[in-house]
mmCIF file of C-alpha atoms and ligand atoms in Angstrom:
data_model
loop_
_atom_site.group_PDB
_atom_site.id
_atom_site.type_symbol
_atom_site.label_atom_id
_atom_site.label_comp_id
_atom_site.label_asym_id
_atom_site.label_seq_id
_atom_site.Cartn_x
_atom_site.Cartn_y
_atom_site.Cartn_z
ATOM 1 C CA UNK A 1 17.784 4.444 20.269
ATOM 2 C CA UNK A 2 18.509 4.020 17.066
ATOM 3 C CA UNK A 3 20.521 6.459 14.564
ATOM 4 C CA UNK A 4 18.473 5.588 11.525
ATOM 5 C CA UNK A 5 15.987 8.046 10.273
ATOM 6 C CA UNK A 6 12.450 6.704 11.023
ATOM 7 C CA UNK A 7 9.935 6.253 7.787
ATOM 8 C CA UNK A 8 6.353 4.993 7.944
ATOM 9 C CA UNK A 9 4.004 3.756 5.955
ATOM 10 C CA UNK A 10 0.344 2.250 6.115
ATOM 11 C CA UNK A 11 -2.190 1.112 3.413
ATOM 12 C CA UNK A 12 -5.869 0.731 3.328
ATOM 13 C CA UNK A 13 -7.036 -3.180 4.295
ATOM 14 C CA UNK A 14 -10.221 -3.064 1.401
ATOM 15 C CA UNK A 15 -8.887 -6.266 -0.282
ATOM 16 C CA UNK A 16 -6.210 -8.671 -0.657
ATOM 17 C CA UNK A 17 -2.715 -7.554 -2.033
ATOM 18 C CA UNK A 18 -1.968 -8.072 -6.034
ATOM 19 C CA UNK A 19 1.063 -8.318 -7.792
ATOM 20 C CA UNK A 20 0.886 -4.303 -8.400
ATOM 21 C CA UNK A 21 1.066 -3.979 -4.834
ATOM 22 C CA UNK A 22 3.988 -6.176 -4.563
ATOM 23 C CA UNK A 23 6.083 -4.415 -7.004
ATOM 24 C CA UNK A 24 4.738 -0.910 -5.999
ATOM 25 C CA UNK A 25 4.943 -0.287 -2.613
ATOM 26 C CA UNK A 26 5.731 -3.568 -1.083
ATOM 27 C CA UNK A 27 8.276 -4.779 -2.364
ATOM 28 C CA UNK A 28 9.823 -1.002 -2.009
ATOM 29 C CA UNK A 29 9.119 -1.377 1.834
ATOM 30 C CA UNK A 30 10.983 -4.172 2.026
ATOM 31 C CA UNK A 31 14.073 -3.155 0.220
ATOM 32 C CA UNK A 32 13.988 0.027 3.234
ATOM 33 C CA UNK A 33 14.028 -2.676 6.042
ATOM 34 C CA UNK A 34 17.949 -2.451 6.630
ATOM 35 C CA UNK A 35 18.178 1.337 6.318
ATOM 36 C CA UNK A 36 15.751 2.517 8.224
ATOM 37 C CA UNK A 37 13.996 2.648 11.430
ATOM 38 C CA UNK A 38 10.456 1.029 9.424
ATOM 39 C CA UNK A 39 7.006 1.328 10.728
ATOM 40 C CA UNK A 40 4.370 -0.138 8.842
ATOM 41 C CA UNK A 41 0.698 -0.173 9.794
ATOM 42 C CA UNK A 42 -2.847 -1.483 8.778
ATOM 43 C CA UNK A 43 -4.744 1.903 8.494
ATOM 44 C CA UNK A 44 -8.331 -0.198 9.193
ATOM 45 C CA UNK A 45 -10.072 3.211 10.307
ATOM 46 C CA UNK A 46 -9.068 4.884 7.363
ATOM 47 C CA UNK A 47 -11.089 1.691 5.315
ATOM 48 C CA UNK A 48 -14.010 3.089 7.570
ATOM 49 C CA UNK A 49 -13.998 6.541 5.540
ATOM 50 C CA UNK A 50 -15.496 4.792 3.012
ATOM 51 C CA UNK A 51 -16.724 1.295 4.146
ATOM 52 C CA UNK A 52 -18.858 2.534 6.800
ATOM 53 C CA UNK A 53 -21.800 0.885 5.779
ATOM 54 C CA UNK A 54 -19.970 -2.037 4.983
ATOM 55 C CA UNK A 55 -17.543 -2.441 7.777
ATOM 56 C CA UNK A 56 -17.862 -6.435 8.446
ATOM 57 C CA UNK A 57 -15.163 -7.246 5.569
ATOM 58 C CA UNK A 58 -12.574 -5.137 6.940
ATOM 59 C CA UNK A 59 -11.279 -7.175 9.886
ATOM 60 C CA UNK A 60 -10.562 -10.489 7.508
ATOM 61 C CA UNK A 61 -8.211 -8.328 5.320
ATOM 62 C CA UNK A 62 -6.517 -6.867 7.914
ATOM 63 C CA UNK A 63 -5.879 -10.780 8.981
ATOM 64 C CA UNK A 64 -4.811 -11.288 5.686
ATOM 65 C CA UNK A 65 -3.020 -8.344 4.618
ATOM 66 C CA UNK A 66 -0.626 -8.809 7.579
ATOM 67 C CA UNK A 67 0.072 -12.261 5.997
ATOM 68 C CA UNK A 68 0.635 -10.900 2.361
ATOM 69 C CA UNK A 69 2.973 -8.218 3.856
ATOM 70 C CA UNK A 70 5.219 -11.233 6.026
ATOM 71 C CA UNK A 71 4.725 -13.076 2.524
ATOM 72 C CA UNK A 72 6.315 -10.666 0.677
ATOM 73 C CA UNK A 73 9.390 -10.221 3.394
ATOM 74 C CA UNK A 74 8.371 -7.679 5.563
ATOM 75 C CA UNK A 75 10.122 -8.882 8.993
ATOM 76 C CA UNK A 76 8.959 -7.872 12.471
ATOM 77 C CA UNK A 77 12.282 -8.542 13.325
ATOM 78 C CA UNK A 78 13.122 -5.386 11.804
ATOM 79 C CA UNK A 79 10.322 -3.391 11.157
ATOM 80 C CA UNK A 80 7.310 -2.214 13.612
ATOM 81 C CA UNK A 81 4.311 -3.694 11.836
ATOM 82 C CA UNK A 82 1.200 -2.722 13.456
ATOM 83 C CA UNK A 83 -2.567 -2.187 13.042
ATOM 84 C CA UNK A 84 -3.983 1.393 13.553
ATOM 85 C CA UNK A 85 -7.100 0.527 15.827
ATOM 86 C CA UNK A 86 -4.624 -1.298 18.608
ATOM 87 C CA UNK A 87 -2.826 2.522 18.679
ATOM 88 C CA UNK A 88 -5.964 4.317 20.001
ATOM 89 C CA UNK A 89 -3.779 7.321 20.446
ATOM 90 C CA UNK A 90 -4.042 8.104 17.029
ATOM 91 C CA UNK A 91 -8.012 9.138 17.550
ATOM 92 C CA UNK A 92 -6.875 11.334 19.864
ATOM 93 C CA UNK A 93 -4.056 12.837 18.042
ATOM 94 C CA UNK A 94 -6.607 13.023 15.359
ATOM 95 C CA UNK A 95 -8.967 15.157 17.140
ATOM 96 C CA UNK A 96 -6.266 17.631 18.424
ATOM 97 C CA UNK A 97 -5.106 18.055 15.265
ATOM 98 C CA UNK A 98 -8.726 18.780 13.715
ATOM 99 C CA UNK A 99 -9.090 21.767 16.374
ATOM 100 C CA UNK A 100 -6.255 23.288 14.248
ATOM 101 C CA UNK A 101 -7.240 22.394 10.885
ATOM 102 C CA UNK A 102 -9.087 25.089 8.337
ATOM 103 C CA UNK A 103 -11.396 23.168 6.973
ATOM 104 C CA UNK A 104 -10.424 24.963 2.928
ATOM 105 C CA UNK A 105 -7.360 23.012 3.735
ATOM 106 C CA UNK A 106 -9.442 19.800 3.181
ATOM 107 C CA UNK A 107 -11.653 20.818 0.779
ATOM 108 C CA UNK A 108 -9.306 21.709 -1.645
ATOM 109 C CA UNK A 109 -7.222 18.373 -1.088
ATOM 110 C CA UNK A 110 -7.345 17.102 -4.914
ATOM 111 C CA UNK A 111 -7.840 13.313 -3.526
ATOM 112 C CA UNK A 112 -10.964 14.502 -1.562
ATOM 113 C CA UNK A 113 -12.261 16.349 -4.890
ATOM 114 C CA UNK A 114 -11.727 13.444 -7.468
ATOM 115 C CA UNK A 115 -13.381 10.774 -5.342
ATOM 116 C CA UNK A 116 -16.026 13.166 -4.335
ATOM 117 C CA UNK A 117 -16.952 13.038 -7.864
ATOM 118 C CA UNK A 118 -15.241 9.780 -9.250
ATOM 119 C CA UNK A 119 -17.340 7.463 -6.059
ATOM 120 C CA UNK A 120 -20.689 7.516 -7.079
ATOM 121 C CA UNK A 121 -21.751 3.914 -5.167
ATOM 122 C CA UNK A 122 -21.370 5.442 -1.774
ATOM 123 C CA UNK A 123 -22.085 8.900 0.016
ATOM 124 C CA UNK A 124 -19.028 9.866 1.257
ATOM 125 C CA UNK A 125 -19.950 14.016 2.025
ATOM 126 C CA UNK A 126 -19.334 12.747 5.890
ATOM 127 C CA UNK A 127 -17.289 14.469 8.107
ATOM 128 C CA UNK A 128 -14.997 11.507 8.311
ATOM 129 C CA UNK A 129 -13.917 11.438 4.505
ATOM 130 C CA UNK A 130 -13.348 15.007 4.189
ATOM 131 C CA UNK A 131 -10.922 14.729 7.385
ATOM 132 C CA UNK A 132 -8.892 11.780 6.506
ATOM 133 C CA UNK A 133 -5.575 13.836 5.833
ATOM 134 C CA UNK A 134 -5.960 14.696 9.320
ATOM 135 C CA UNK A 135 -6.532 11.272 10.440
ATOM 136 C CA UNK A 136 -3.400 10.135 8.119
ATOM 137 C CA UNK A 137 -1.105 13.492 9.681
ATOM 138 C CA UNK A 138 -1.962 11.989 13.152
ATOM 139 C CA UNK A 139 -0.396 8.737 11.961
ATOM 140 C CA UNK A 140 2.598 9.742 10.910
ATOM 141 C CA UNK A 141 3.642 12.725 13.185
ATOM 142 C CA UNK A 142 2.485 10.255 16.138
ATOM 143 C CA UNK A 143 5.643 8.380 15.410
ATOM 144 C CA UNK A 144 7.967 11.454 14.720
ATOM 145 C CA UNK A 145 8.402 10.467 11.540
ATOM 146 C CA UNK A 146 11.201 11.960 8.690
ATOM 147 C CA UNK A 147 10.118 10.310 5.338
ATOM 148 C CA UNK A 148 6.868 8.793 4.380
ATOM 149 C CA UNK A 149 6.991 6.091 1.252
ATOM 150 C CA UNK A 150 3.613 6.675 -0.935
ATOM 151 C CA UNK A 151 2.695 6.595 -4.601
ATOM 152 C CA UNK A 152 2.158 9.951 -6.020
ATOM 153 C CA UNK A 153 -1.224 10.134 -5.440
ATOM 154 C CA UNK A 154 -0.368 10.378 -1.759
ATOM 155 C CA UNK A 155 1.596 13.678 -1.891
ATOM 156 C CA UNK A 156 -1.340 15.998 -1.167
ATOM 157 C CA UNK A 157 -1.717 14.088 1.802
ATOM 158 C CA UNK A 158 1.781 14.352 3.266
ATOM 159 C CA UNK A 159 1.508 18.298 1.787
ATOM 160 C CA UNK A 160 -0.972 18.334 4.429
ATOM 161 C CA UNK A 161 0.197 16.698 7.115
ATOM 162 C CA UNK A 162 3.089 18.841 7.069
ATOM 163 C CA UNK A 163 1.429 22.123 7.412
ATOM 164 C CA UNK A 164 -1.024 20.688 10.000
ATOM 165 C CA UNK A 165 2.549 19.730 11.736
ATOM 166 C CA UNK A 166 4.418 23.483 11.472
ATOM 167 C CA UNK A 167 0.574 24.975 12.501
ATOM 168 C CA UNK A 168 0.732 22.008 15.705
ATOM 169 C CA UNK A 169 4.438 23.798 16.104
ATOM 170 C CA UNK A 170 3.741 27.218 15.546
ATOM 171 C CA UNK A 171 0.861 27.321 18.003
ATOM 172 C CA UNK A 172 1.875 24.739 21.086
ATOM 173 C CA UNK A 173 6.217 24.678 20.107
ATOM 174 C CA UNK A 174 8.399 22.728 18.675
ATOM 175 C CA UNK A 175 7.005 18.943 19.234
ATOM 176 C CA UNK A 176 6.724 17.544 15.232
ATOM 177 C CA UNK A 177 9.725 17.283 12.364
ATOM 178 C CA UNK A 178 7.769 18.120 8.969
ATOM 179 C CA UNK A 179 7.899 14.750 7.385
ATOM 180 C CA UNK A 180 9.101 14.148 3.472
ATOM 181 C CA UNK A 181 7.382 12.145 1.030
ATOM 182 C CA UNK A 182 9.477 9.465 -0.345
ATOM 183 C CA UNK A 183 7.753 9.059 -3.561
ATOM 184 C CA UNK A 184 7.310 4.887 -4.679
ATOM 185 C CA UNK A 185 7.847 4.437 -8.340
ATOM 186 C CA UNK A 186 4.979 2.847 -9.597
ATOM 187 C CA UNK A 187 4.917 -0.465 -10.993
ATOM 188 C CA UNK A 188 4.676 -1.333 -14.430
ATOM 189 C CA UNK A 189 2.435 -4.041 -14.310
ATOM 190 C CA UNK A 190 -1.223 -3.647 -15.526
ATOM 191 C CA UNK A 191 -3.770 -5.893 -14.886
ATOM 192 C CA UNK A 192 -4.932 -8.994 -16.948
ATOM 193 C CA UNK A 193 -7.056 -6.520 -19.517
ATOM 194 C CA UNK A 194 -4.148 -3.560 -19.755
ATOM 195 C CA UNK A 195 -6.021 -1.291 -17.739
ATOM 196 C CA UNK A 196 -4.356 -0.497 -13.726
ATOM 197 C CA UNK A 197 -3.900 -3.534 -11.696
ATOM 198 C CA UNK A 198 -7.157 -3.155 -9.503
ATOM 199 C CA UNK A 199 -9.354 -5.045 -7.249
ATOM 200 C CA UNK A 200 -12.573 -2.856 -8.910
ATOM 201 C CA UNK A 201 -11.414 -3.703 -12.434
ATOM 202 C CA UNK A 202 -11.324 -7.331 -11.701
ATOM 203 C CA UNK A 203 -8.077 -7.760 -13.613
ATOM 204 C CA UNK A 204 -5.824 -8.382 -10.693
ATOM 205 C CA UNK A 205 -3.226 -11.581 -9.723
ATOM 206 C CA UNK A 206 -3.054 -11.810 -6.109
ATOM 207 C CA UNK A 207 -0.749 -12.690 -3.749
ATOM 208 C CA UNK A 208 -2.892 -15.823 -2.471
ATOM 209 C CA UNK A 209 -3.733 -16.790 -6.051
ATOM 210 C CA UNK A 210 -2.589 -20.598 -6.267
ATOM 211 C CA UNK A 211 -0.476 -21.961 -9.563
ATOM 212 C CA UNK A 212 -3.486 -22.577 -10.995
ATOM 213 C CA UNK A 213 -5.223 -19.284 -10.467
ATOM 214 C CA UNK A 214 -2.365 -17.836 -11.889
ATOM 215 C CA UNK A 215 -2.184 -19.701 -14.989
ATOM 216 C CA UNK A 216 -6.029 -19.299 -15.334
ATOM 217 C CA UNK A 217 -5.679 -15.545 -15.156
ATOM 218 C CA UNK A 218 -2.480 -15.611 -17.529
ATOM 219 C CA UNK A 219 -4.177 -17.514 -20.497
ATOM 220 C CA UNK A 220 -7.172 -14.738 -20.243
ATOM 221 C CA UNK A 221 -4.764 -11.469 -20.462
ATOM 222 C CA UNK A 222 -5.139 -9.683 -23.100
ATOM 223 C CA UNK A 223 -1.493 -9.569 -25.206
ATOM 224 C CA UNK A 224 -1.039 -7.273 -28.316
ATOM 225 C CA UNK A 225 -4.681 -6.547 -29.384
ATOM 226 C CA UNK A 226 -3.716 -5.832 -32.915
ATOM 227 C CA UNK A 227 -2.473 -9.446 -33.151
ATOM 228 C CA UNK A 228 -5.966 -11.765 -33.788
ATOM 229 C CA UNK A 229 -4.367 -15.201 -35.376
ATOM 230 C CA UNK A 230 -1.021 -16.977 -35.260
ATOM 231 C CA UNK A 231 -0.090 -16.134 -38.443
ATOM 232 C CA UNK A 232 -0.176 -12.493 -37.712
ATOM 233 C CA UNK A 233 3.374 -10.859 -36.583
ATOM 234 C CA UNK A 234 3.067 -9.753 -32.718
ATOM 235 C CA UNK A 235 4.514 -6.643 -31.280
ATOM 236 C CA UNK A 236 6.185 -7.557 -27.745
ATOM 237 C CA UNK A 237 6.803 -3.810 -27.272
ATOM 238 C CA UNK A 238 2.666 -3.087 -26.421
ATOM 239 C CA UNK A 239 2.489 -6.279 -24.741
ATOM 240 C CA UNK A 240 1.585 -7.172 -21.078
ATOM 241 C CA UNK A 241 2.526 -10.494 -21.349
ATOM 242 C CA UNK A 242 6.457 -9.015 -22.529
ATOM 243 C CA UNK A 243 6.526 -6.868 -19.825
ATOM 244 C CA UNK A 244 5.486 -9.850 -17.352
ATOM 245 C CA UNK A 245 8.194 -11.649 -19.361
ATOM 246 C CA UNK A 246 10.887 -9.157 -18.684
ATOM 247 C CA UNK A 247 10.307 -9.407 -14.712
ATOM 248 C CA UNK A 248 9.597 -13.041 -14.489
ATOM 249 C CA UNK A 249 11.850 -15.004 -17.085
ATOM 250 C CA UNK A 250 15.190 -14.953 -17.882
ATOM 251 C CA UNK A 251 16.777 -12.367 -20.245
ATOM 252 C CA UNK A 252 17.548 -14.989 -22.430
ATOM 253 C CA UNK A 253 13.981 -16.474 -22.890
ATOM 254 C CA UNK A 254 12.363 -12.789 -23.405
ATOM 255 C CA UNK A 255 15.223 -12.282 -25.442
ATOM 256 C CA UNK A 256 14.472 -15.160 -28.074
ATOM 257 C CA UNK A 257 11.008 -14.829 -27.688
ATOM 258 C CA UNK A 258 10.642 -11.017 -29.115
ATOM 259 C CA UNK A 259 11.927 -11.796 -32.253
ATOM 260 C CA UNK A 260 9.644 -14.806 -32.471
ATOM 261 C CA UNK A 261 6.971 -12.975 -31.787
ATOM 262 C CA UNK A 262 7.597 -10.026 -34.448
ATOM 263 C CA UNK A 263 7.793 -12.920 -37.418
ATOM 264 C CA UNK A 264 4.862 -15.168 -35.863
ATOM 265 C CA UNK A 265 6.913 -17.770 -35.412
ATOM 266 C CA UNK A 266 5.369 -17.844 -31.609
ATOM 267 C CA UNK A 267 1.428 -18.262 -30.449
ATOM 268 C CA UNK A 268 0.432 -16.349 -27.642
ATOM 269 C CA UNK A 269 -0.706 -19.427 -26.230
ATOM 270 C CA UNK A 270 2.486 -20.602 -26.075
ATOM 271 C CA UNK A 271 4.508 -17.416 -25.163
ATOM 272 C CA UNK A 272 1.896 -17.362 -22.078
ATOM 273 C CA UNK A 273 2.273 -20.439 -21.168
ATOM 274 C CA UNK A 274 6.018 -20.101 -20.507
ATOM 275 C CA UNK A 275 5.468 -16.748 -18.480
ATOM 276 C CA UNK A 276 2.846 -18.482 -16.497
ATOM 277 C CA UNK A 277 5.642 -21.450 -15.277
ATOM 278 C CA UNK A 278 8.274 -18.319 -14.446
ATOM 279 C CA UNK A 279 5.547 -16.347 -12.684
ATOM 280 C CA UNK A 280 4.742 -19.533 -11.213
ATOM 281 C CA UNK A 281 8.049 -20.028 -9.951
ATOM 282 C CA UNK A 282 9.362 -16.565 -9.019
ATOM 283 C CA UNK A 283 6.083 -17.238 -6.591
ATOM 284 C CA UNK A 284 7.243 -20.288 -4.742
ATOM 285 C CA UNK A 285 8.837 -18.690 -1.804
ATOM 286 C CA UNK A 286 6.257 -16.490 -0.718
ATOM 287 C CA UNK A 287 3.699 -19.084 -1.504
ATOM 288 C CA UNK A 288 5.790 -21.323 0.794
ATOM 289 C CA UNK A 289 6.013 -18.354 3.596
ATOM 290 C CA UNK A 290 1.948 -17.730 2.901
ATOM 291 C CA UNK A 291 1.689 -21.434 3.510
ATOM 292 C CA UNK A 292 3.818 -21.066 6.626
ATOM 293 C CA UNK A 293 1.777 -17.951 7.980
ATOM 294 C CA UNK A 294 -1.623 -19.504 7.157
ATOM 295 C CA UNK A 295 -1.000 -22.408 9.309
ATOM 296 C CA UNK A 296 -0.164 -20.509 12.086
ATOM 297 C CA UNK A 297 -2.548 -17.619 12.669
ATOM 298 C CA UNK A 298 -1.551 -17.592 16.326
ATOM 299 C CA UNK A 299 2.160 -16.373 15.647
ATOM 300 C CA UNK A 300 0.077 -14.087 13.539
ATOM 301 C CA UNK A 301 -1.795 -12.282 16.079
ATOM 302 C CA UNK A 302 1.378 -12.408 18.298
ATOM 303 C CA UNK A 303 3.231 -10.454 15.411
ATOM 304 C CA UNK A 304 0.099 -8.040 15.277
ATOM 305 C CA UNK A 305 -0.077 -7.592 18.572
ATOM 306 C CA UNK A 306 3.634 -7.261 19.309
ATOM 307 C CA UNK A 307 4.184 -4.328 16.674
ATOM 308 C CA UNK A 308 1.214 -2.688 18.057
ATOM 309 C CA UNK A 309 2.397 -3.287 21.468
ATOM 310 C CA UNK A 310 5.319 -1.580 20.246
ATOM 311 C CA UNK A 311 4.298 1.315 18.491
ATOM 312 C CA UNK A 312 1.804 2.099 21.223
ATOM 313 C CA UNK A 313 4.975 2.801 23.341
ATOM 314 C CA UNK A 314 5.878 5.449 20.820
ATOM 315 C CA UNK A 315 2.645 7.071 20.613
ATOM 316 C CA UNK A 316 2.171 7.409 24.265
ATOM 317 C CA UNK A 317 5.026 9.254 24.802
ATOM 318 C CA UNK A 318 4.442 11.319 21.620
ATOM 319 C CA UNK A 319 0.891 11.745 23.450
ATOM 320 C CA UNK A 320 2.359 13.016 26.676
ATOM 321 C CA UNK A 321 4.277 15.877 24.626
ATOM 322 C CA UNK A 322 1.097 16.664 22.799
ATOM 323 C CA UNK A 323 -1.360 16.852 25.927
ATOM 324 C CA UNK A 324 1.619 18.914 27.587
ATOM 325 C CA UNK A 325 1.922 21.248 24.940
ATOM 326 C CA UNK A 326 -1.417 21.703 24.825
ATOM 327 C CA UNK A 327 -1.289 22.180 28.013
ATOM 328 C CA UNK A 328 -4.965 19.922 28.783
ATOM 329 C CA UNK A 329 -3.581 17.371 31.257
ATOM 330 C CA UNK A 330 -0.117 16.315 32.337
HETATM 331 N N1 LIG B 401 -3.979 7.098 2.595
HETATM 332 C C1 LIG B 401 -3.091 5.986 2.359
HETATM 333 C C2 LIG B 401 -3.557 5.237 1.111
HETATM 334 O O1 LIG B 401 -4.727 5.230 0.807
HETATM 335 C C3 LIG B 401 -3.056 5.049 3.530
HETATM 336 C C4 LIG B 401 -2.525 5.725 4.748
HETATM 337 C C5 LIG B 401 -3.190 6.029 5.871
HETATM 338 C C6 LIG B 401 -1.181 6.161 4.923
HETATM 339 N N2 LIG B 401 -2.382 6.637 6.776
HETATM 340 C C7 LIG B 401 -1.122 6.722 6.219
HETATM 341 C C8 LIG B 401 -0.045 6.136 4.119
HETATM 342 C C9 LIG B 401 0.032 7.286 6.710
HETATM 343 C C10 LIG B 401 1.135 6.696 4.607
HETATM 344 C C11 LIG B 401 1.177 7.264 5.905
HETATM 345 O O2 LIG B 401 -2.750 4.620 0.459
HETATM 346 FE FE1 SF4 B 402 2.616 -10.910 -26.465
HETATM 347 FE FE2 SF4 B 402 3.893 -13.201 -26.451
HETATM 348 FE FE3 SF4 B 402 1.708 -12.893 -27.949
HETATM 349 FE FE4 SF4 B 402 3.945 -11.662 -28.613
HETATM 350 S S1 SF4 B 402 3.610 -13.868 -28.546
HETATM 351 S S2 SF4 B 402 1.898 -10.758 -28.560
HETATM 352 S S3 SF4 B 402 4.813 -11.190 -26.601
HETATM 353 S S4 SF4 B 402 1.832 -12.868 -25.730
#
């Protein structure tokens, strides 16, 4: 066993991974590798709370979502990587847990009641959607976990999951730690037009985008939009393109290139054409290791099915605490 304290973390597989994934959460998840005892999953039911009606895509980005994540430097060497539907457990966690849930609980989770509003392309009043806190509680007090590594929009739901956990406690004993959120700072990259990085928005550089995808997409982003020739002075200090700069080239280059900018001694054309090269290169490795995966997609499924293997392990003996508890069958 190991002394480390035990964080999880899944994400949705509805589309591949983008460069504001990378430096949100994933690239946070892989700097927790070495400190913690990491499980990672694919939460593919929880794509089903909205994708019902549309389920065929899912399974393809789980295949390669995995591959982004071992892309980026997740390593099942260290961490349990695994894919929700290979843990059936957590269905059955999940219904336990909804014999205990009030139901004002989940209707007055502020996620449920934006995108109740906000999704207009899809009926989500099911059952399903307005229980997928529960579903996402069962995940992570399946696995005993003590921190939870979201973006802030994900706090209601570990709010949640820790009252359904001292309610689980309260009623059957003491089985569940309440887990923390561990908030992720967000990442400061916006897509190609300024707005969020987003698949929707269409504005997105991906993970699998090739060199010249990426150099497409750069020469379309929109830079400072007060700035319409040449010969007008830039400002570097509302511009994408800078803040790309200022992760992807050297200080030095960003450095001399601000200045230019401000006395329009620089075209954007230019300026973007340098950022592409860096962003370009700063890509190379986990092109190479997204080369490397791509090729083999039978070390793939071995990885999958390994973690899942793995975590299975854990939830069955979480399971046989549970049923105990509950005193159903033991
Ligand atoms: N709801 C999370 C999201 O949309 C995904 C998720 C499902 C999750 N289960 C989880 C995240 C458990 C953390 C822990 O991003
Ligand atoms: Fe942005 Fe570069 Fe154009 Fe200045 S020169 S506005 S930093 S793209």
């Amino acid at each position: 066993m190991s002394s480390k304290k035990r964080i999880l973390s899944g994400m949705r597989p509805t589309g591949p991974l983008h460069l504001g994934n990378l430096h949100g959460a994933l690239a946070n998840w892989v700097g927790m590798q070495d400190k913690y005892d990491c499980f990672f999953f694919i939460a593919d039911w929880h794509a089903l709370t909205s994708d019902y009606e549309d389920p065929g895509a899912i399974t393809g980005f789980v295949d390669e979502m995995i591959i982004d994540w071992l892309s980026a430097g997740l390593d099942p060497q260290k961490s349990t990587l695994f894919v929700q539907s290979l843990v059936p457990e957590h269905a059955e966690l999940f219904m336990f847990l909804s014999m205990i849930t009030p139901v004002p609980w989940l209707e007055r989770n502020p996620t449920y009641k934006d995108q109740i509003v906000q999704i207009n392309n899809k009926d989500l009043s099911t059952f399903g959607f307005l229980g997928y806190p529960v579903l996402q509680a069962a995940d992570i007090i399946m696995y005993k976990a003590d921190g939870v590594p979201v973006g802030i929009d994900q706090v209601p739901h570990v709010e949640i999951t820790r009252e359904i956990a001292r309610r689980f406690n309260f009623l059957y004993g003491n089985i569940f730690p309440e887990p923390e959120a561990v908030l992720t700072k967000t990442s400061k990259i916006l897509g190609l037009d300024r707005r969020k990085m987003s698949k929707s928005y269409n504005n997105a550089i991906y993970l699998s985008d090739n060199p010249d995808e990426i150099a497409k997409k750069v020469s379309r982003m929109v830079t400072d939009p007060q700035r319409m020739r040449k010969s007008d002075p830039g400002n570097p200090d509302i511009c994408n393109v800078f803040e790309f700069h200022k992760i992807y080239s050297d200080k030095k280059t960003w450095e001399a290139i601000a200045p230019q900018c401000r006395n329009a001694q620089i075209g954007c054309v230019a300026c973007k054409k340098v950022m592409a090269e860096n962003l370009i290169k700063a890509m190379e490795p986990l092109h190479e290791r997204r080369a490397y995966f791509k090729a083999k997609p039978e070390l793939v499924k071995k990885i999958i099915l390994d973690g899942s293997e793995k975590a299975r392990n854990v939830a069955k003996e979480t399971m046989d605490q549970v049923r105990s508890a509950i005193r159903i069958k033991d």
